């Protein structure tokens, strides 16, 4: 019955969403392992993954605290990293819903759910893709973090087995077919170059926003 609620989505879209959710779970395992390695109790990654649900902010928070930073400063830094959620919220206001459903719809708003939601062709497909991906991420992120916390007790540096490379590898595999379009290739390349150029000079999370300027590139 649950899958019937997302019946407007074709199998390829669902497969892409499942792959991204799997990749998010793997990154969650890396986060849980890192938090454990830094000496945080289990409830910290559990609480943050359930109620914050913002990967970059959570990574930054534990890293700043572990390095001796002020918790308030770490929280502010996390909020700045996720400042992109303001334009995201405007873009998906019709997908998130209203009232009580809207609260959950806003909570599951993330990069992945927004991208999948806005990339569909009909209103029903956009809403289904947004909710399927958002709910999937909301489930696999804390599950992955808890698994990573357990593994982290045995393997403090989970990056040693390359799990941190799974997420970008899957995203790249999903994006490659779209690069057959010359316009898409030019804009994606421009955005990537902009992101790389500003990375040493701006806060974490900002290069992703700045890369969107690549959409303004026009082929000659």
mmCIF file of C-alpha atoms in Angstrom:
data_model
loop_
_atom_site.group_PDB
_atom_site.id
_atom_site.type_symbol
_atom_site.label_atom_id
_atom_site.label_comp_id
_atom_site.label_asym_id
_atom_site.label_seq_id
_atom_site.Cartn_x
_atom_site.Cartn_y
_atom_site.Cartn_z
ATOM 1 C CA UNK A 1 0.000 0.000 0.000
ATOM 2 C CA UNK A 2 2.882 2.340 0.770
ATOM 3 C CA UNK A 3 4.426 1.825 -2.660
ATOM 4 C CA UNK A 4 1.009 2.402 -4.282
ATOM 5 C CA UNK A 5 1.192 5.927 -2.894
ATOM 6 C CA UNK A 6 4.196 6.519 -5.181
ATOM 7 C CA UNK A 7 2.734 4.763 -8.218
ATOM 8 C CA UNK A 8 3.159 7.810 -10.447
ATOM 9 C CA UNK A 9 6.939 7.296 -10.476
ATOM 10 C CA UNK A 10 8.512 5.071 -13.113
ATOM 11 C CA UNK A 11 10.909 2.293 -12.208
ATOM 12 C CA UNK A 12 14.001 4.239 -13.280
ATOM 13 C CA UNK A 13 13.171 7.153 -10.993
ATOM 14 C CA UNK A 14 12.483 4.825 -8.071
ATOM 15 C CA UNK A 15 15.743 2.979 -8.704
ATOM 16 C CA UNK A 16 17.675 6.250 -8.700
ATOM 17 C CA UNK A 17 16.016 7.300 -5.432
ATOM 18 C CA UNK A 18 16.808 3.944 -3.817
ATOM 19 C CA UNK A 19 20.457 4.202 -4.869
ATOM 20 C CA UNK A 20 20.780 7.705 -3.455
ATOM 21 C CA UNK A 21 19.123 6.639 -0.199
ATOM 22 C CA UNK A 22 21.541 3.713 0.026
ATOM 23 C CA UNK A 23 24.447 6.097 -0.494
ATOM 24 C CA UNK A 24 23.085 8.425 2.211
ATOM 25 C CA UNK A 25 22.931 5.453 4.583
ATOM 26 C CA UNK A 26 26.581 4.715 3.878
ATOM 27 C CA UNK A 27 27.531 8.325 4.592
ATOM 28 C CA UNK A 28 25.461 8.066 7.774
ATOM 29 C CA UNK A 29 27.615 5.107 8.798
ATOM 30 C CA UNK A 30 30.673 7.268 8.258
ATOM 31 C CA UNK A 31 29.148 10.000 10.437
ATOM 32 C CA UNK A 32 28.263 7.574 13.233
ATOM 33 C CA UNK A 33 31.747 6.116 13.169
ATOM 34 C CA UNK A 34 33.311 9.572 13.266
ATOM 35 C CA UNK A 35 31.170 10.663 16.215
ATOM 36 C CA UNK A 36 32.135 7.505 18.093
ATOM 37 C CA UNK A 37 35.805 7.998 17.286
ATOM 38 C CA UNK A 38 35.586 11.550 18.675
ATOM 39 C CA UNK A 39 34.236 10.152 21.935
ATOM 40 C CA UNK A 40 30.596 11.230 21.648
ATOM 41 C CA UNK A 41 28.033 9.018 23.420
ATOM 42 C CA UNK A 42 25.630 7.064 21.233
ATOM 43 C CA UNK A 43 22.702 9.380 21.917
ATOM 44 C CA UNK A 44 24.399 12.322 20.178
ATOM 45 C CA UNK A 45 24.435 10.898 16.623
ATOM 46 C CA UNK A 46 21.042 9.276 17.272
ATOM 47 C CA UNK A 47 19.462 12.560 18.360
ATOM 48 C CA UNK A 48 21.045 14.631 15.589
ATOM 49 C CA UNK A 49 20.189 12.217 12.792
ATOM 50 C CA UNK A 50 16.579 11.975 13.909
ATOM 51 C CA UNK A 51 15.872 15.631 14.714
ATOM 52 C CA UNK A 52 18.474 17.672 12.823
ATOM 53 C CA UNK A 53 18.613 15.503 9.705
ATOM 54 C CA UNK A 54 21.203 17.655 7.964
ATOM 55 C CA UNK A 55 24.380 15.766 7.201
ATOM 56 C CA UNK A 56 26.836 18.610 6.559
ATOM 57 C CA UNK A 57 25.767 20.449 9.712
ATOM 58 C CA UNK A 58 26.063 17.306 11.811
ATOM 59 C CA UNK A 59 29.545 16.521 10.535
ATOM 60 C CA UNK A 60 30.622 20.106 11.198
ATOM 61 C CA UNK A 61 29.094 20.168 14.679
ATOM 62 C CA UNK A 62 30.912 17.071 15.954
ATOM 63 C CA UNK A 63 34.164 18.165 14.297
ATOM 64 C CA UNK A 64 34.088 21.613 15.924
ATOM 65 C CA UNK A 65 33.186 20.244 19.359
ATOM 66 C CA UNK A 66 35.838 17.525 19.096
ATOM 67 C CA UNK A 67 38.485 20.136 18.286
ATOM 68 C CA UNK A 68 37.593 22.104 21.434
ATOM 69 C CA UNK A 69 35.171 24.577 19.901
ATOM 70 C CA UNK A 70 32.228 26.216 21.621
ATOM 71 C CA UNK A 71 28.919 24.306 21.227
ATOM 72 C CA UNK A 72 27.065 27.539 20.397
ATOM 73 C CA UNK A 73 29.582 28.410 17.698
ATOM 74 C CA UNK A 74 29.270 24.871 16.315
ATOM 75 C CA UNK A 75 25.471 25.210 16.181
ATOM 76 C CA UNK A 76 25.684 28.586 14.419
ATOM 77 C CA UNK A 77 28.151 27.167 11.898
ATOM 78 C CA UNK A 78 25.755 24.298 11.226
ATOM 79 C CA UNK A 79 22.907 26.736 10.612
ATOM 80 C CA UNK A 80 25.011 28.722 8.157
ATOM 81 C CA UNK A 81 25.916 25.575 6.247
ATOM 82 C CA UNK A 82 22.228 24.843 5.774
ATOM 83 C CA UNK A 83 21.235 28.384 4.801
ATOM 84 C CA UNK A 84 20.425 26.925 1.372
ATOM 85 C CA UNK A 85 17.292 25.436 2.937
ATOM 86 C CA UNK A 86 15.630 28.850 2.759
ATOM 87 C CA UNK A 87 15.490 28.923 -1.071
ATOM 88 C CA UNK A 88 14.818 25.173 -1.021
ATOM 89 C CA UNK A 89 11.747 25.766 1.136
ATOM 90 C CA UNK A 90 10.387 28.328 -1.301
ATOM 91 C CA UNK A 91 10.995 26.002 -4.246
ATOM 92 C CA UNK A 92 9.198 23.011 -2.701
ATOM 93 C CA UNK A 93 6.457 24.745 -0.725
ATOM 94 C CA UNK A 94 3.803 23.016 -2.840
ATOM 95 C CA UNK A 95 5.415 19.603 -2.341
ATOM 96 C CA UNK A 96 5.920 19.704 1.417
ATOM 97 C CA UNK A 97 2.245 20.086 2.286
ATOM 98 C CA UNK A 98 0.512 22.187 4.934
ATOM 99 C CA UNK A 99 -0.287 22.048 8.660
ATOM 100 C CA UNK A 100 0.889 18.871 10.421
ATOM 101 C CA UNK A 101 1.885 17.176 7.180
ATOM 102 C CA UNK A 102 3.803 20.315 6.275
ATOM 103 C CA UNK A 103 5.908 20.024 9.437
ATOM 104 C CA UNK A 104 7.038 16.560 8.390
ATOM 105 C CA UNK A 105 7.414 17.710 4.790
ATOM 106 C CA UNK A 106 9.781 20.481 5.885
ATOM 107 C CA UNK A 107 11.717 18.121 8.140
ATOM 108 C CA UNK A 108 12.483 15.696 5.296
ATOM 109 C CA UNK A 109 13.592 18.510 2.986
ATOM 110 C CA UNK A 110 17.182 17.933 1.924
ATOM 111 C CA UNK A 111 19.352 18.259 -1.169
ATOM 112 C CA UNK A 112 18.310 14.867 -2.508
ATOM 113 C CA UNK A 113 14.547 15.161 -1.984
ATOM 114 C CA UNK A 114 14.512 18.668 -3.466
ATOM 115 C CA UNK A 115 16.434 17.604 -6.570
ATOM 116 C CA UNK A 116 14.260 14.565 -7.217
ATOM 117 C CA UNK A 117 11.087 16.481 -6.472
ATOM 118 C CA UNK A 118 11.797 19.394 -8.780
ATOM 119 C CA UNK A 119 13.125 17.251 -11.621
ATOM 120 C CA UNK A 120 9.838 15.443 -12.330
ATOM 121 C CA UNK A 121 7.462 16.476 -15.087
ATOM 122 C CA UNK A 122 4.021 16.439 -13.408
ATOM 123 C CA UNK A 123 2.807 17.809 -10.038
ATOM 124 C CA UNK A 124 1.924 14.302 -8.811
ATOM 125 C CA UNK A 125 5.340 12.911 -9.786
ATOM 126 C CA UNK A 126 7.129 15.858 -8.176
ATOM 127 C CA UNK A 127 5.301 15.349 -4.895
ATOM 128 C CA UNK A 128 5.779 11.563 -4.953
ATOM 129 C CA UNK A 129 9.497 11.826 -5.716
ATOM 130 C CA UNK A 130 9.987 14.445 -3.000
ATOM 131 C CA UNK A 131 8.258 12.348 -0.337
ATOM 132 C CA UNK A 132 9.731 8.993 -1.356
ATOM 133 C CA UNK A 133 13.266 10.354 -1.304
ATOM 134 C CA UNK A 134 12.712 12.505 1.782
ATOM 135 C CA UNK A 135 11.237 9.684 3.824
ATOM 136 C CA UNK A 136 13.900 7.288 2.572
ATOM 137 C CA UNK A 137 16.694 9.605 3.680
ATOM 138 C CA UNK A 138 14.961 10.232 7.021
ATOM 139 C CA UNK A 139 15.030 6.474 7.652
ATOM 140 C CA UNK A 140 18.425 5.410 6.321
ATOM 141 C CA UNK A 141 20.375 8.347 7.751
ATOM 142 C CA UNK A 142 19.834 7.483 11.461
ATOM 143 C CA UNK A 143 19.972 3.727 10.747
ATOM 144 C CA UNK A 144 23.303 4.187 8.969
ATOM 145 C CA UNK A 145 24.617 6.387 11.773
ATOM 146 C CA UNK A 146 23.728 3.816 14.421
ATOM 147 C CA UNK A 147 25.367 1.057 12.395
ATOM 148 C CA UNK A 148 28.434 3.244 11.951
ATOM 149 C CA UNK A 149 28.606 3.945 15.676
ATOM 150 C CA UNK A 150 28.680 0.218 16.383
ATOM 151 C CA UNK A 151 31.272 -0.437 13.677
ATOM 152 C CA UNK A 152 33.245 2.588 14.871
ATOM 153 C CA UNK A 153 33.961 0.875 18.150
ATOM 154 C CA UNK A 154 35.778 -1.818 16.179
ATOM 155 C CA UNK A 155 37.089 0.347 13.346
ATOM 156 C CA UNK A 156 37.687 3.939 14.513
ATOM 157 C CA UNK A 157 38.585 5.216 11.027
ATOM 158 C CA UNK A 158 35.765 3.991 8.807
ATOM 159 C CA UNK A 159 37.188 5.938 5.852
ATOM 160 C CA UNK A 160 39.968 3.353 5.782
ATOM 161 C CA UNK A 161 37.651 1.017 3.871
ATOM 162 C CA UNK A 162 36.495 3.704 1.451
ATOM 163 C CA UNK A 163 32.863 4.156 2.519
ATOM 164 C CA UNK A 164 33.193 7.924 2.171
ATOM 165 C CA UNK A 165 33.628 7.477 -1.591
ATOM 166 C CA UNK A 166 30.349 5.610 -2.127
ATOM 167 C CA UNK A 167 28.045 8.647 -2.091
ATOM 168 C CA UNK A 168 29.864 10.740 -4.731
ATOM 169 C CA UNK A 169 30.425 7.622 -6.851
ATOM 170 C CA UNK A 170 26.695 6.826 -6.965
ATOM 171 C CA UNK A 171 25.776 10.441 -7.680
ATOM 172 C CA UNK A 172 28.291 10.536 -10.516
ATOM 173 C CA UNK A 173 26.829 7.345 -11.986
ATOM 174 C CA UNK A 174 23.352 8.915 -11.915
ATOM 175 C CA UNK A 175 24.523 12.167 -13.492
ATOM 176 C CA UNK A 176 26.687 10.800 -16.312
ATOM 177 C CA UNK A 177 23.795 9.922 -18.696
ATOM 178 C CA UNK A 178 22.569 13.539 -18.529
ATOM 179 C CA UNK A 179 25.961 14.811 -19.685
ATOM 180 C CA UNK A 180 25.221 13.583 -23.215
ATOM 181 C CA UNK A 181 23.493 16.933 -23.676
ATOM 182 C CA UNK A 182 26.058 19.559 -24.638
ATOM 183 C CA UNK A 183 24.206 22.291 -22.747
ATOM 184 C CA UNK A 184 24.023 20.189 -19.581
ATOM 185 C CA UNK A 185 27.698 19.268 -19.898
ATOM 186 C CA UNK A 186 28.755 22.920 -20.255
ATOM 187 C CA UNK A 187 26.637 24.075 -17.317
ATOM 188 C CA UNK A 188 27.669 21.183 -15.070
ATOM 189 C CA UNK A 189 31.347 21.725 -15.892
ATOM 190 C CA UNK A 190 31.065 25.462 -15.262
ATOM 191 C CA UNK A 191 29.380 24.857 -11.914
ATOM 192 C CA UNK A 192 32.013 22.294 -10.915
ATOM 193 C CA UNK A 193 34.869 24.672 -11.809
ATOM 194 C CA UNK A 194 33.261 27.518 -9.867
ATOM 195 C CA UNK A 195 32.794 25.254 -6.866
ATOM 196 C CA UNK A 196 36.415 24.115 -6.933
ATOM 197 C CA UNK A 197 37.699 27.668 -7.385
ATOM 198 C CA UNK A 198 35.908 29.091 -4.334
ATOM 199 C CA UNK A 199 36.303 26.084 -1.996
ATOM 200 C CA UNK A 200 39.492 27.400 -0.277
ATOM 201 C CA UNK A 201 37.903 30.786 0.395
ATOM 202 C CA UNK A 202 34.301 30.229 1.550
ATOM 203 C CA UNK A 203 32.510 28.362 4.325
ATOM 204 C CA UNK A 204 31.594 24.701 4.052
ATOM 205 C CA UNK A 205 28.381 24.298 2.046
ATOM 206 C CA UNK A 206 28.763 27.545 0.097
ATOM 207 C CA UNK A 207 30.591 26.021 -2.923
ATOM 208 C CA UNK A 208 27.455 23.984 -3.672
ATOM 209 C CA UNK A 209 25.344 27.135 -3.753
ATOM 210 C CA UNK A 210 27.870 29.035 -5.863
ATOM 211 C CA UNK A 211 28.086 26.161 -8.338
ATOM 212 C CA UNK A 212 24.454 26.858 -9.261
ATOM 213 C CA UNK A 213 25.721 29.942 -11.126
ATOM 214 C CA UNK A 214 26.850 27.460 -13.742
ATOM 215 C CA UNK A 215 23.196 27.278 -14.823
ATOM 216 C CA UNK A 216 23.634 30.766 -16.276
ATOM 217 C CA UNK A 217 26.266 29.508 -18.731
ATOM 218 C CA UNK A 218 25.153 29.497 -22.345
ATOM 219 C CA UNK A 219 26.693 27.503 -25.156
ATOM 220 C CA UNK A 220 28.084 29.520 -28.027
#
